[in-house]
Short mmCIF file of C-alpha atoms and ligand atoms in Angstrom, two decimals:
data_model
loop_
_atom_site.label_atom_id
_atom_site.label_comp_id
_atom_site.label_asym_id
_atom_site.label_seq_id
_atom_site.Cartn_x
_atom_site.Cartn_y
_atom_site.Cartn_z
CA MET A 20 6.80 -1.00 25.60
CA TYR A 21 7.69 0.70 22.45
CA ASN A 22 10.81 2.77 22.84
CA PRO A 23 11.77 4.48 19.56
CA PRO A 24 15.32 5.64 18.99
CA ASP A 25 16.30 9.27 19.03
CA TYR A 26 20.13 9.02 18.72
CA TYR A 27 20.80 12.63 17.61
CA LEU A 28 18.12 14.17 19.88
CA VAL A 29 15.98 15.09 17.02
CA ASP A 30 13.12 15.62 19.66
CA GLU A 31 14.93 18.93 20.46
CA LEU A 32 14.06 20.12 16.90
CA LEU A 33 10.25 19.61 17.58
CA THR A 34 8.01 21.91 19.30
CA ASP A 35 6.03 21.10 22.44
CA GLU A 36 3.00 21.03 20.10
CA HIS A 37 4.59 18.45 17.82
CA LYS A 38 5.38 16.23 20.74
CA ILE A 39 1.83 16.50 22.28
CA ILE A 40 0.43 15.58 18.93
CA ARG A 41 2.94 12.54 18.69
CA GLU A 42 1.95 11.33 21.98
CA ALA A 43 -1.82 11.43 21.25
CA ILE A 44 -1.29 9.62 17.97
CA ARG A 45 1.01 7.04 19.50
CA GLU A 46 -1.40 6.32 22.30
CA TRP A 47 -4.17 5.84 19.73
CA VAL A 48 -2.06 3.48 17.66
CA ASN A 49 -1.28 1.44 20.80
CA ARG A 50 -4.86 1.38 21.68
CA SER A 51 -6.70 0.92 18.45
CA VAL A 52 -4.24 -0.41 15.81
CA MET A 53 -1.78 -2.72 17.59
CA PRO A 54 -4.41 -5.13 18.97
CA ILE A 55 -6.04 -5.73 15.59
CA ILE A 56 -3.51 -5.08 12.93
CA ASP A 57 -1.92 -8.41 12.60
CA ASP A 58 -5.39 -10.14 12.26
CA ALA A 59 -6.51 -7.63 9.65
CA ALA A 60 -3.38 -8.18 7.66
CA GLN A 61 -3.51 -12.03 7.99
CA ASN A 62 -7.18 -11.90 6.90
CA HIS A 63 -6.66 -9.43 4.20
CA THR A 64 -9.38 -7.02 5.56
CA PHE A 65 -9.36 -3.29 5.92
CA PRO A 66 -10.19 -2.07 9.45
CA GLN A 67 -12.63 0.47 8.22
CA HIS A 68 -13.99 1.22 11.63
CA LEU A 69 -10.77 2.96 12.32
CA ILE A 70 -11.49 5.72 9.61
CA LYS A 71 -13.87 7.62 12.06
CA GLU A 72 -11.38 7.34 14.88
CA MET A 73 -8.73 8.65 12.65
CA GLY A 74 -11.00 11.60 11.92
CA GLU A 75 -11.44 12.14 15.68
CA ILE A 76 -7.67 12.18 16.43
CA GLY A 77 -6.96 14.62 13.74
CA ALA A 78 -5.08 12.36 11.24
CA PHE A 79 -6.89 13.74 8.19
CA GLY A 80 -5.92 17.05 6.79
CA PRO A 81 -3.78 18.28 9.78
CA TYR A 82 -2.36 21.16 7.68
CA ILE A 83 -5.57 22.14 6.07
CA PRO A 84 -7.00 25.32 7.78
CA GLU A 85 -9.36 24.95 10.59
CA LYS A 86 -12.00 26.68 8.60
CA TYR A 87 -12.43 23.60 6.40
CA GLY A 88 -12.18 21.11 9.24
CA GLY A 89 -8.36 20.66 9.41
CA ALA A 90 -6.07 21.66 12.39
CA GLY A 91 -4.08 24.36 10.52
CA LEU A 92 -0.78 22.62 11.73
CA ASP A 93 2.69 22.89 10.12
CA GLN A 94 4.27 20.29 7.75
CA VAL A 95 6.41 18.83 10.59
CA ALA A 96 3.32 18.15 12.56
CA TYR A 97 2.04 16.35 9.52
CA GLY A 98 5.19 14.28 9.29
CA VAL A 99 5.27 13.38 12.89
CA ILE A 100 1.63 12.00 12.63
CA MET A 101 2.66 9.95 9.61
CA THR A 102 5.53 8.36 11.54
CA GLU A 103 3.28 7.26 14.32
CA LEU A 104 0.65 5.92 11.98
CA GLU A 105 3.15 3.82 10.03
CA ARG A 106 4.68 2.52 13.09
CA GLY A 107 1.12 0.87 13.39
CA ASP A 108 1.05 -0.25 9.78
CA SER A 109 1.64 1.25 6.36
CA ALA A 110 -2.02 0.58 5.47
CA ILE A 111 -3.06 2.98 8.22
CA ARG A 112 -0.65 5.65 7.05
CA SER A 113 -1.89 4.98 3.41
CA ALA A 114 -5.57 5.83 4.45
CA ALA A 115 -4.33 9.13 6.04
CA SER A 116 -1.96 9.90 3.12
CA VAL A 117 -4.70 9.51 0.57
CA GLN A 118 -7.30 11.29 2.40
CA THR A 119 -5.05 14.25 3.29
CA SER A 120 -2.55 14.72 0.54
CA LEU A 121 -4.50 13.20 -2.47
CA VAL A 122 -8.11 14.19 -1.74
CA MET A 123 -8.17 17.06 0.73
CA TYR A 124 -5.14 18.89 -0.68
CA PRO A 125 -6.34 19.10 -4.25
CA ILE A 126 -9.83 20.15 -3.32
CA TYR A 127 -8.25 22.75 -0.99
CA GLU A 128 -5.71 23.86 -3.48
CA PHE A 129 -7.39 23.55 -6.77
CA GLY A 130 -11.09 23.74 -5.77
CA ASN A 131 -13.41 26.72 -5.50
CA GLU A 132 -14.87 27.75 -2.15
CA GLU A 133 -18.12 25.86 -2.73
CA GLN A 134 -16.18 22.57 -3.30
CA ARG A 135 -14.01 23.23 -0.17
CA MET A 136 -17.08 23.71 2.02
CA LYS A 137 -19.04 20.89 0.56
CA TYR A 138 -16.25 18.28 1.00
CA LEU A 139 -13.41 19.19 3.32
CA PRO A 140 -15.06 19.08 6.82
CA SER A 141 -16.70 15.62 6.09
CA LEU A 142 -13.34 14.30 4.84
CA ALA A 143 -11.59 15.71 7.87
CA SER A 144 -13.96 14.06 10.28
CA GLY A 145 -13.88 10.80 8.37
CA ASP A 146 -17.62 10.86 7.46
CA LEU A 147 -16.58 10.76 3.88
CA ILE A 148 -13.74 8.54 2.57
CA GLY A 149 -11.85 9.75 -0.52
CA CYS A 150 -9.69 8.07 -3.09
CA PHE A 151 -7.36 9.44 -5.87
CA GLY A 152 -7.37 8.19 -9.34
CA LEU A 153 -4.23 8.73 -11.43
CA THR A 154 -2.77 5.37 -12.32
CA GLU A 155 -4.33 3.34 -15.14
CA PRO A 156 -3.76 -0.23 -16.31
CA ASN A 157 -1.40 0.88 -19.09
CA HIS A 158 0.03 4.00 -17.47
CA GLY A 159 1.55 3.86 -14.08
CA SER A 160 5.07 5.58 -14.05
CA ASP A 161 3.94 7.64 -17.11
CA PRO A 162 0.60 9.13 -16.02
CA GLY A 163 0.93 11.75 -18.84
CA GLY A 164 -0.06 9.01 -21.27
CA MET A 165 -3.44 8.44 -19.54
CA LEU A 166 -6.35 7.50 -21.64
CA THR A 167 -9.20 8.42 -19.38
CA ARG A 168 -11.16 11.15 -21.16
CA PHE A 169 -14.15 13.51 -20.57
CA GLU A 170 -16.26 15.37 -23.06
CA GLU A 171 -18.23 18.56 -22.41
CA LYS A 172 -22.08 18.13 -22.79
CA GLU A 173 -24.75 20.65 -22.22
CA ASP A 174 -25.06 20.44 -18.44
CA HIS A 175 -22.52 17.67 -17.45
CA TYR A 176 -19.12 16.14 -18.50
CA LEU A 177 -19.13 12.68 -19.86
CA LEU A 178 -16.34 10.60 -18.32
CA ASN A 179 -14.93 7.27 -19.83
CA GLY A 180 -11.87 5.15 -19.02
CA SER A 181 -10.58 3.29 -15.97
CA LYS A 182 -8.04 3.54 -13.15
CA MET A 183 -6.32 0.77 -11.39
CA TRP A 184 -4.52 0.29 -8.06
CA ILE A 185 -6.60 2.87 -6.31
CA THR A 186 -6.35 2.87 -2.44
CA ASN A 187 -9.80 2.75 -0.90
CA SER A 188 -11.78 2.95 -4.08
CA PRO A 189 -14.21 0.04 -3.20
CA VAL A 190 -15.39 2.02 -0.08
CA ALA A 191 -14.77 5.62 -1.31
CA ASP A 192 -17.59 8.06 -1.20
CA ILE A 193 -15.80 10.45 -3.56
CA GLY A 194 -12.74 10.31 -5.90
CA VAL A 195 -10.43 12.87 -7.19
CA VAL A 196 -10.06 11.69 -10.67
CA TRP A 197 -7.43 12.87 -13.23
CA ALA A 198 -8.66 12.69 -16.93
CA LYS A 199 -7.97 14.49 -20.25
CA ASP A 200 -10.38 17.00 -21.75
CA GLU A 201 -11.11 17.16 -25.49
CA GLU A 202 -7.98 19.06 -26.07
CA GLY A 203 -5.89 16.46 -24.17
CA ILE A 204 -5.28 18.59 -21.17
CA VAL A 205 -5.26 16.69 -17.76
CA ARG A 206 -7.93 18.03 -15.43
CA GLY A 207 -9.23 17.04 -12.04
CA LEU A 208 -12.82 15.80 -11.43
CA ILE A 209 -14.76 14.86 -8.27
CA VAL A 210 -16.74 11.81 -8.78
CA GLU A 211 -19.24 10.48 -6.26
CA LYS A 212 -20.23 6.93 -5.30
CA GLY A 213 -23.67 6.08 -6.82
CA MET A 214 -23.08 8.02 -10.07
CA GLU A 215 -24.40 5.89 -12.89
CA GLY A 216 -21.70 4.07 -14.81
CA LEU A 217 -19.22 4.25 -11.91
CA THR A 218 -17.91 1.04 -10.49
CA ALA A 219 -15.01 0.20 -8.17
CA PRO A 220 -14.23 -3.43 -7.92
CA GLU A 221 -11.69 -4.55 -5.29
CA THR A 222 -8.32 -5.87 -6.28
CA LEU A 223 -7.64 -9.16 -4.38
CA ASN A 224 -4.80 -11.46 -3.72
CA LYS A 225 -2.18 -8.97 -2.55
CA TRP A 226 0.78 -10.15 -0.47
CA SER A 227 1.37 -6.53 0.57
CA LEU A 228 -0.72 -3.84 2.29
CA ARG A 229 -3.17 -6.58 3.17
CA ALA A 230 -4.98 -4.29 5.68
CA SER A 231 -5.50 -1.62 3.05
CA LEU A 232 -8.29 -1.86 0.39
CA THR A 233 -7.13 -1.47 -3.22
CA GLY A 234 -9.45 -1.38 -6.23
CA GLU A 235 -10.21 -0.06 -9.71
CA LEU A 236 -12.31 2.84 -10.82
CA VAL A 237 -14.27 2.21 -13.96
CA PHE A 238 -16.05 4.94 -15.76
CA ASP A 239 -18.54 3.94 -18.33
CA ASN A 240 -20.36 7.10 -19.61
CA VAL A 241 -20.32 8.69 -16.12
CA LYS A 242 -22.15 12.00 -16.11
CA VAL A 243 -20.13 14.29 -13.88
CA PRO A 244 -21.86 17.67 -12.96
CA LYS A 245 -20.03 20.68 -14.24
CA GLU A 246 -19.65 22.00 -10.77
CA ASN A 247 -17.36 18.94 -10.03
CA LEU A 248 -14.44 20.10 -12.14
CA LEU A 249 -11.62 21.44 -10.07
CA PRO A 250 -11.25 24.90 -11.68
CA ASN A 251 -7.81 26.04 -10.50
CA VAL A 252 -5.27 23.69 -12.21
CA LYS A 253 -4.64 22.42 -15.70
CA GLY A 254 -2.03 19.89 -16.82
CA LEU A 255 -0.11 17.03 -15.29
CA LYS A 256 1.36 19.42 -12.64
CA GLY A 257 -2.07 19.13 -10.89
CA PRO A 258 -1.71 15.45 -9.77
CA LEU A 259 2.02 15.77 -9.43
CA LYS A 260 1.60 18.47 -6.90
CA CYS A 261 -0.58 16.24 -4.88
CA LEU A 262 2.18 13.54 -5.04
CA ASN A 263 4.66 16.06 -3.44
CA SER A 264 2.51 16.20 -0.42
CA ALA A 265 1.94 12.44 -0.20
CA ARG A 266 5.69 11.55 -0.97
CA TYR A 267 6.71 14.02 1.78
CA GLY A 268 4.37 12.22 4.35
CA ILE A 269 5.70 8.87 3.22
CA ALA A 270 9.27 10.03 3.88
CA TRP A 271 8.27 10.52 7.56
CA GLY A 272 5.96 7.49 7.67
CA ALA A 273 8.60 4.95 6.69
CA ILE A 274 10.68 5.94 9.65
CA GLY A 275 7.81 4.75 11.85
CA ALA A 276 7.93 1.27 10.30
CA ALA A 277 11.79 1.18 10.66
CA MET A 278 11.69 2.31 14.34
CA ASP A 279 9.18 -0.53 15.08
CA CYS A 280 11.47 -3.05 13.53
CA TYR A 281 14.60 -1.60 15.31
CA ASP A 282 12.84 -1.47 18.66
CA THR A 283 11.71 -5.00 18.38
CA ALA A 284 14.95 -6.35 17.23
CA LEU A 285 16.91 -4.56 20.00
CA ARG A 286 14.67 -5.97 22.76
CA TYR A 287 14.54 -9.37 21.36
CA SER A 288 18.29 -9.54 20.93
CA LEU A 289 18.84 -8.61 24.60
CA GLU A 290 16.44 -11.29 25.87
CA ARG A 291 17.22 -14.20 23.34
CA LYS A 292 20.08 -16.31 24.40
CA GLN A 293 22.08 -18.69 22.28
CA PHE A 294 25.54 -20.20 23.28
CA ASN A 295 24.59 -19.08 26.95
CA LYS A 296 24.66 -15.36 26.00
CA PRO A 297 22.19 -12.86 24.71
CA ILE A 298 22.49 -12.76 20.91
CA ALA A 299 23.01 -8.98 21.37
CA SER A 300 26.45 -9.80 22.73
CA PHE A 301 27.68 -11.13 19.30
CA GLN A 302 29.42 -8.68 17.12
CA LEU A 303 27.51 -9.50 13.97
CA GLN A 304 24.19 -8.58 15.67
CA GLN A 305 25.62 -5.52 17.13
CA LYS A 306 26.82 -4.47 13.60
CA LYS A 307 23.26 -4.86 12.42
CA LEU A 308 21.90 -2.69 15.31
CA ALA A 309 24.47 -0.08 14.76
CA GLU A 310 23.89 0.17 11.02
CA ILE A 311 20.11 0.13 11.53
CA LEU A 312 20.31 2.90 14.10
CA THR A 313 22.52 5.05 11.83
CA GLU A 314 20.25 4.74 8.87
CA ILE A 315 17.12 5.68 11.00
CA THR A 316 19.10 8.64 12.23
CA LYS A 317 20.00 9.89 8.78
CA ALA A 318 16.40 9.36 7.68
CA GLN A 319 15.04 11.30 10.62
CA LEU A 320 17.37 14.27 9.78
CA LEU A 321 16.37 14.26 6.02
CA ALA A 322 12.66 14.16 6.96
CA TRP A 323 12.99 16.91 9.49
CA ARG A 324 15.01 19.23 7.00
CA VAL A 325 12.58 18.62 4.15
CA GLY A 326 9.68 19.48 6.60
CA THR A 327 11.28 22.78 7.58
CA LEU A 328 11.93 23.60 4.06
CA ARG A 329 8.18 22.83 3.27
CA ASN A 330 7.20 25.05 6.11
CA ASP A 331 9.05 27.92 4.25
CA ASN A 332 7.64 26.91 0.81
CA ARG A 333 11.11 26.10 -0.22
CA ALA A 334 11.21 22.33 -0.56
CA THR A 335 11.63 21.41 -4.31
CA PRO A 336 9.71 18.34 -5.70
CA ALA A 337 13.22 16.68 -6.33
CA GLN A 338 14.24 17.15 -2.63
CA ILE A 339 10.88 15.51 -1.49
CA SER A 340 11.45 12.70 -4.10
CA MET A 341 14.90 11.95 -2.59
CA ALA A 342 13.57 11.76 0.93
CA LYS A 343 10.74 9.36 -0.11
CA ARG A 344 13.16 7.20 -2.01
CA ASN A 345 15.87 7.09 0.62
CA ASN A 346 13.54 6.64 3.66
CA VAL A 347 11.39 3.89 2.13
CA ASP A 348 14.43 1.99 0.82
CA MET A 349 16.01 2.42 4.31
CA ALA A 350 12.88 0.97 6.01
CA LEU A 351 12.51 -1.90 3.65
CA LYS A 352 16.30 -3.01 4.17
CA ILE A 353 15.81 -2.50 8.01
CA ALA A 354 12.68 -4.60 8.03
CA ARG A 355 14.60 -7.40 6.31
CA GLU A 356 17.81 -7.10 8.47
CA SER A 357 15.78 -6.90 11.79
CA ARG A 358 13.54 -9.89 10.77
CA GLN A 359 16.66 -11.94 10.39
CA MET A 360 17.76 -11.04 14.00
CA LEU A 361 14.61 -12.83 15.23
CA GLY A 362 15.40 -16.05 13.47
CA ALA A 363 12.43 -18.25 12.79
CA MET A 364 10.23 -16.17 15.20
CA GLY A 365 10.69 -13.26 12.80
CA ILE A 366 8.54 -14.86 10.13
CA THR A 367 5.50 -15.12 12.51
CA GLY A 368 2.73 -12.68 13.04
CA ASP A 369 3.75 -12.35 16.73
CA PHE A 370 6.35 -9.78 15.54
CA PRO A 371 5.74 -6.88 13.04
CA MET A 372 8.82 -7.26 10.77
CA MET A 373 7.43 -9.56 8.06
CA ARG A 374 4.19 -7.34 7.80
CA HIS A 375 6.26 -4.18 7.62
CA MET A 376 8.54 -5.80 5.00
CA MET A 377 5.61 -6.86 2.75
CA ASN A 378 3.92 -3.60 3.12
CA LEU A 379 7.05 -1.63 2.30
CA GLU A 380 7.16 -3.42 -1.12
CA SER A 381 4.11 -1.44 -2.01
CA VAL A 382 5.42 1.69 -0.48
CA ILE A 383 8.51 1.54 -2.54
CA THR A 384 6.37 1.05 -5.69
CA TYR A 385 3.60 3.59 -5.17
CA GLU A 386 3.91 7.35 -5.32
CA GLY A 387 6.65 6.77 -7.88
CA THR A 388 8.90 3.62 -7.92
CA HIS A 389 12.41 3.72 -6.40
CA ASP A 390 13.81 3.83 -9.93
CA ILE A 391 11.51 6.70 -11.05
CA HIS A 392 12.84 8.73 -8.00
CA LEU A 393 16.44 7.94 -9.02
CA LEU A 394 15.68 9.39 -12.37
CA ILE A 395 14.00 12.50 -10.88
CA THR A 396 17.21 13.17 -9.02
CA GLY A 397 19.22 12.38 -12.25
CA PHE A 398 17.09 14.94 -14.19
CA ASP A 399 17.56 17.58 -11.38
CA VAL A 400 21.29 17.36 -11.24
CA THR A 401 21.99 16.84 -15.00
CA GLY A 402 19.16 18.76 -16.54
CA ILE A 403 18.61 15.84 -18.85
CA SER A 404 15.25 14.04 -18.62
CA ALA A 405 15.50 10.23 -18.89
CA PHE A 406 11.82 10.14 -19.69
CA GLU A 407 11.84 11.72 -23.00
P1 TGC B 13 7.02 16.32 -16.98
O1 TGC B 13 6.95 16.77 -18.33
O2 TGC B 13 8.34 16.15 -16.37
O3 TGC B 13 6.12 17.23 -16.08
C1 TGC B 13 4.78 17.57 -16.50
C2 TGC B 13 4.49 18.91 -15.83
O4 TGC B 13 4.49 18.67 -14.32
C3 TGC B 13 5.48 19.46 -13.75
N1 TGC B 13 5.99 18.60 -12.67
C4 TGC B 13 5.69 18.79 -11.29
N2 TGC B 13 5.00 19.64 -10.80
C5 TGC B 13 4.85 19.75 -9.52
N3 TGC B 13 5.54 18.64 -8.78
C6 TGC B 13 6.18 17.62 -9.32
N4 TGC B 13 6.66 16.65 -8.57
C7 TGC B 13 6.35 17.68 -10.70
N5 TGC B 13 6.94 16.90 -11.62
C8 TGC B 13 6.85 17.54 -12.87
C9 TGC B 13 6.40 19.86 -14.78
O5 TGC B 13 7.24 20.94 -14.48
C10 TGC B 13 5.57 20.02 -16.03
O6 TGC B 13 4.87 21.21 -15.81
P2 TGC B 13 4.49 22.19 -17.16
O7 TGC B 13 3.99 23.46 -16.61
O8 TGC B 13 5.76 22.34 -17.94
O9 TGC B 13 3.41 21.34 -17.88
O10 TGC B 13 6.21 14.93 -16.88
P3 TGC B 13 6.62 13.47 -17.50
O11 TGC B 13 5.36 12.97 -18.21
O12 TGC B 13 7.94 13.51 -18.18
O13 TGC B 13 6.68 12.62 -16.10
C11 TGC B 13 7.61 12.92 -15.12
C12 TGC B 13 7.59 11.76 -13.97
C13 TGC B 13 7.89 10.47 -14.56
C14 TGC B 13 8.67 12.21 -12.90
C15 TGC B 13 6.16 11.73 -13.32
O14 TGC B 13 5.19 11.45 -14.17
C16 TGC B 13 6.10 10.78 -12.17
O15 TGC B 13 6.34 11.19 -11.01
N6 TGC B 13 5.76 9.50 -12.37
C17 TGC B 13 5.55 8.54 -11.18
C18 TGC B 13 3.91 8.39 -11.11
C19 TGC B 13 3.45 8.31 -9.57
O16 TGC B 13 4.17 8.67 -8.70
N7 TGC B 13 2.31 7.92 -9.45
C20 TGC B 13 1.68 7.84 -8.33
C21 TGC B 13 0.16 7.64 -8.33
S1 TGC B 13 -0.73 7.92 -6.86
C22 TGC B 13 -0.26 6.81 -5.71
O17 TGC B 13 0.61 6.01 -6.00
C23 TGC B 13 -0.97 6.78 -4.35
S2 TGC B 13 -0.54 5.60 -3.37
C24 TGC B 13 -1.32 6.18 -1.98
C25 TGC B 13 -1.26 5.42 -0.74
O18 TGC B 13 -1.94 4.43 -0.58
O19 TGC B 13 -0.51 5.95 0.19
P1 FAD B 14 5.22 0.36 -14.30
O1 FAD B 14 5.18 1.97 -14.45
O2 FAD B 14 4.80 -0.53 -15.32
O3 FAD B 14 6.88 0.04 -13.86
C1 FAD B 14 7.23 -1.18 -13.90
C2 FAD B 14 8.77 -1.11 -13.73
O4 FAD B 14 9.33 -0.37 -14.77
C3 FAD B 14 9.11 -0.40 -12.34
O5 FAD B 14 10.31 -1.01 -11.75
C4 FAD B 14 9.59 0.97 -12.87
O6 FAD B 14 10.40 1.53 -12.03
C5 FAD B 14 10.31 0.55 -14.08
N1 FAD B 14 10.14 1.69 -15.10
C6 FAD B 14 9.12 2.37 -15.61
N2 FAD B 14 9.52 3.45 -16.40
C7 FAD B 14 10.84 3.58 -16.26
C8 FAD B 14 11.81 4.31 -16.82
N3 FAD B 14 11.47 5.31 -17.66
N4 FAD B 14 13.07 4.14 -16.65
C9 FAD B 14 13.52 2.96 -15.84
N5 FAD B 14 12.51 2.15 -15.30
C10 FAD B 14 11.21 2.48 -15.49
N6 FAD B 14 -2.16 4.84 -8.01
C11 FAD B 14 -3.21 5.89 -7.84
O7 FAD B 14 -3.35 6.60 -8.79
N7 FAD B 14 -3.90 5.95 -6.70
C12 FAD B 14 -3.81 5.24 -5.62
O8 FAD B 14 -4.50 5.35 -4.54
C13 FAD B 14 -2.80 4.18 -5.70
N8 FAD B 14 -2.59 3.25 -4.59
C14 FAD B 14 -1.79 2.28 -4.81
C15 FAD B 14 -1.84 1.30 -3.77
C16 FAD B 14 -1.02 0.07 -3.95
C17 FAD B 14 -1.03 -1.05 -2.97
C18 FAD B 14 -0.16 -0.01 -5.06
C19 FAD B 14 0.84 -1.15 -5.24
C20 FAD B 14 -0.12 0.92 -6.05
C21 FAD B 14 -1.03 2.03 -5.99
N9 FAD B 14 -1.08 3.04 -6.95
C22 FAD B 14 -2.08 4.04 -6.90
C23 FAD B 14 -0.32 2.88 -8.26
C24 FAD B 14 1.18 3.21 -8.15
O9 FAD B 14 1.37 4.57 -8.01
C25 FAD B 14 1.82 2.61 -9.36
O10 FAD B 14 1.92 1.24 -9.21
C26 FAD B 14 3.23 3.12 -9.59
O11 FAD B 14 3.16 4.44 -9.93
C27 FAD B 14 3.99 2.32 -10.64
O12 FAD B 14 3.31 2.13 -11.88
P2 FAD B 14 3.06 0.63 -12.31
O13 FAD B 14 2.68 -0.39 -11.29
O14 FAD B 14 2.18 0.70 -13.46
O15 FAD B 14 4.52 0.09 -12.80
#
C-alpha cells in the first residue's frame, strides 16, 4: 500500500479541499493507472482511454474558471493533482500538463470569449485532446528562432513550417501553434485536425515516456480561419507564459515520481534480507534513505512556496524555473539511487523505478532543459543574459 512521506508535516499547509482532491486523484491512479502502466510503457502505447476518465476526475484545467468547464481551484490544488498523476507515470502527468497549461491556459488567457466557449469545456471534459507546438527541428532551446510562418490572405491565414517533439500531436483534435507573422512577430493560432495540409506523424523509438504519444506537426499551406488567431498576445512571451504554468506543474509532479521510488525502496529494504538481516539495517542503505527523504522534503517545501506565491500572482518566471529544475533533478537522482537499492529486481517492470528514471530523462529535457534553467537563474541574479 502506497505510503508517501511527509516528514515536515507539509499536509498541515494544505486545506481540507486540497486533501480531498488528492485522495480522489490517488484513488483514480491506483484504480486506473497502476494496473496498466507498466504494460503501456513496455509496449510503447499511449493509454488513450484514460483521457476521458481524466476529464471526469477534474485533471484538466483545475484552475480554469467553472464557467469554461474548469474547477476554479487554486494553484496548490493544481500542484497536488500533478504530484498524484506523476506518481502513476510522467506520461499521465504530461497529458494533463499539456491539456491544462499549454492548451487551455493560452485559450483562456489569450483567446476571445468565442474561442473560450468553443474549446474550453470540451478540453476540460476530455472530449477534445489538445497539443502545443513550439519546438521545431532546428529550434528547441531557442524558440525565438522559429521558422514556422503565416501570411495573411483574404479570409484566412496560410501556415507553413513544422514542429517536432509534440506531446499528443498524433491524436490531437486541436493544436495551439506558435508561428511568426509577416513582420516576424510570434503569434498563437489554433489548428484543427482535418485541416488540409496538416499532418501529425508519430515519433517512434523512444526509450523514455513510452506511455506518452509524441509526434510532429507539419503545415503545408494550411488555411487557418482568421477567427483562430489568439488575439490577446504578441511575441515570444505568449508561449513562455504558458511554459510558466507547465513548469510549475512539473515541479509538483516530479515529487510524485520521487515519492513512489522512495516508498518502494523503503518497503523493499525492510523486507529483503541479505547476510541474515534486512538490507535496511545496513548503514549505506540508511544513508540513501535519509538523503532521499531529505531531498523530497526540500522539494515539497519549494513547490508549496512557489504555489502560494502563484496564488498571490507573485511567483516570478525565474522562481518557477528554479523549482522545475531542482525538483526534476532531485527525482531523477532518487529514481537512480532507489533503483540500486533493489538490486537486480530494480531493473524489472515489477517495480516502478526504471520506468520513472527513463521518463524523467524527458522531463529534465522538456519545458526547458536543466542547463537552460540554470542560465535563467544566472540571468536573474546577474542581470547578464547568457543567451545573447
Ligand atoms: P528573451 O528575449 O529572454 O524573452 C523574450 C520575451 O519573453 C519574455 N519572457 C518571459 N515571459 C513570461 N514568462 C517567461 N518565462 C519568460 N521568459 C522570457 C521576455 O521578458 C521578453 O519579453 P518582451 O516583452 O521583452 O518581448 O528570450 P530568448 O529568446 O533570449 O529566450 C529565453 C529562453 C532561452 C529562457 C527561453 O526561450 C526558454 O525558456 N527556452 C526553453 C524552451 C522551452 O522551454 N521549450 C519548451 C517547449 S514546450 C514543451 O517542452 C512541452 S513538454 C510537455 C509535456 O509533455 O509535459
Ligand atoms: P537543444 O536546444 O538542441 O539542446 C541540446 C543541448 O544543448 C541541451 O543539453 C541544452 O541544454 C544545450 N544548450 C542549448 N542552448 C544552450 C545554451 N545557450 N547554453 C548552454 N547549453 C545550451 N515541445 C513542444 O513545443 N511541445 C511539446 O508538447 C513537447 N513535448 C515534448 C515531449 C518529449 C518526450 C520531449 C523529449 C520533448 C518535448 N518537447 C515539446 C520539446 C522540448 O521542449 C525540447 O526538446 C527542449 O526544449 C530542448 O530542445 P532540443 O531538444 O532541441 O535541444
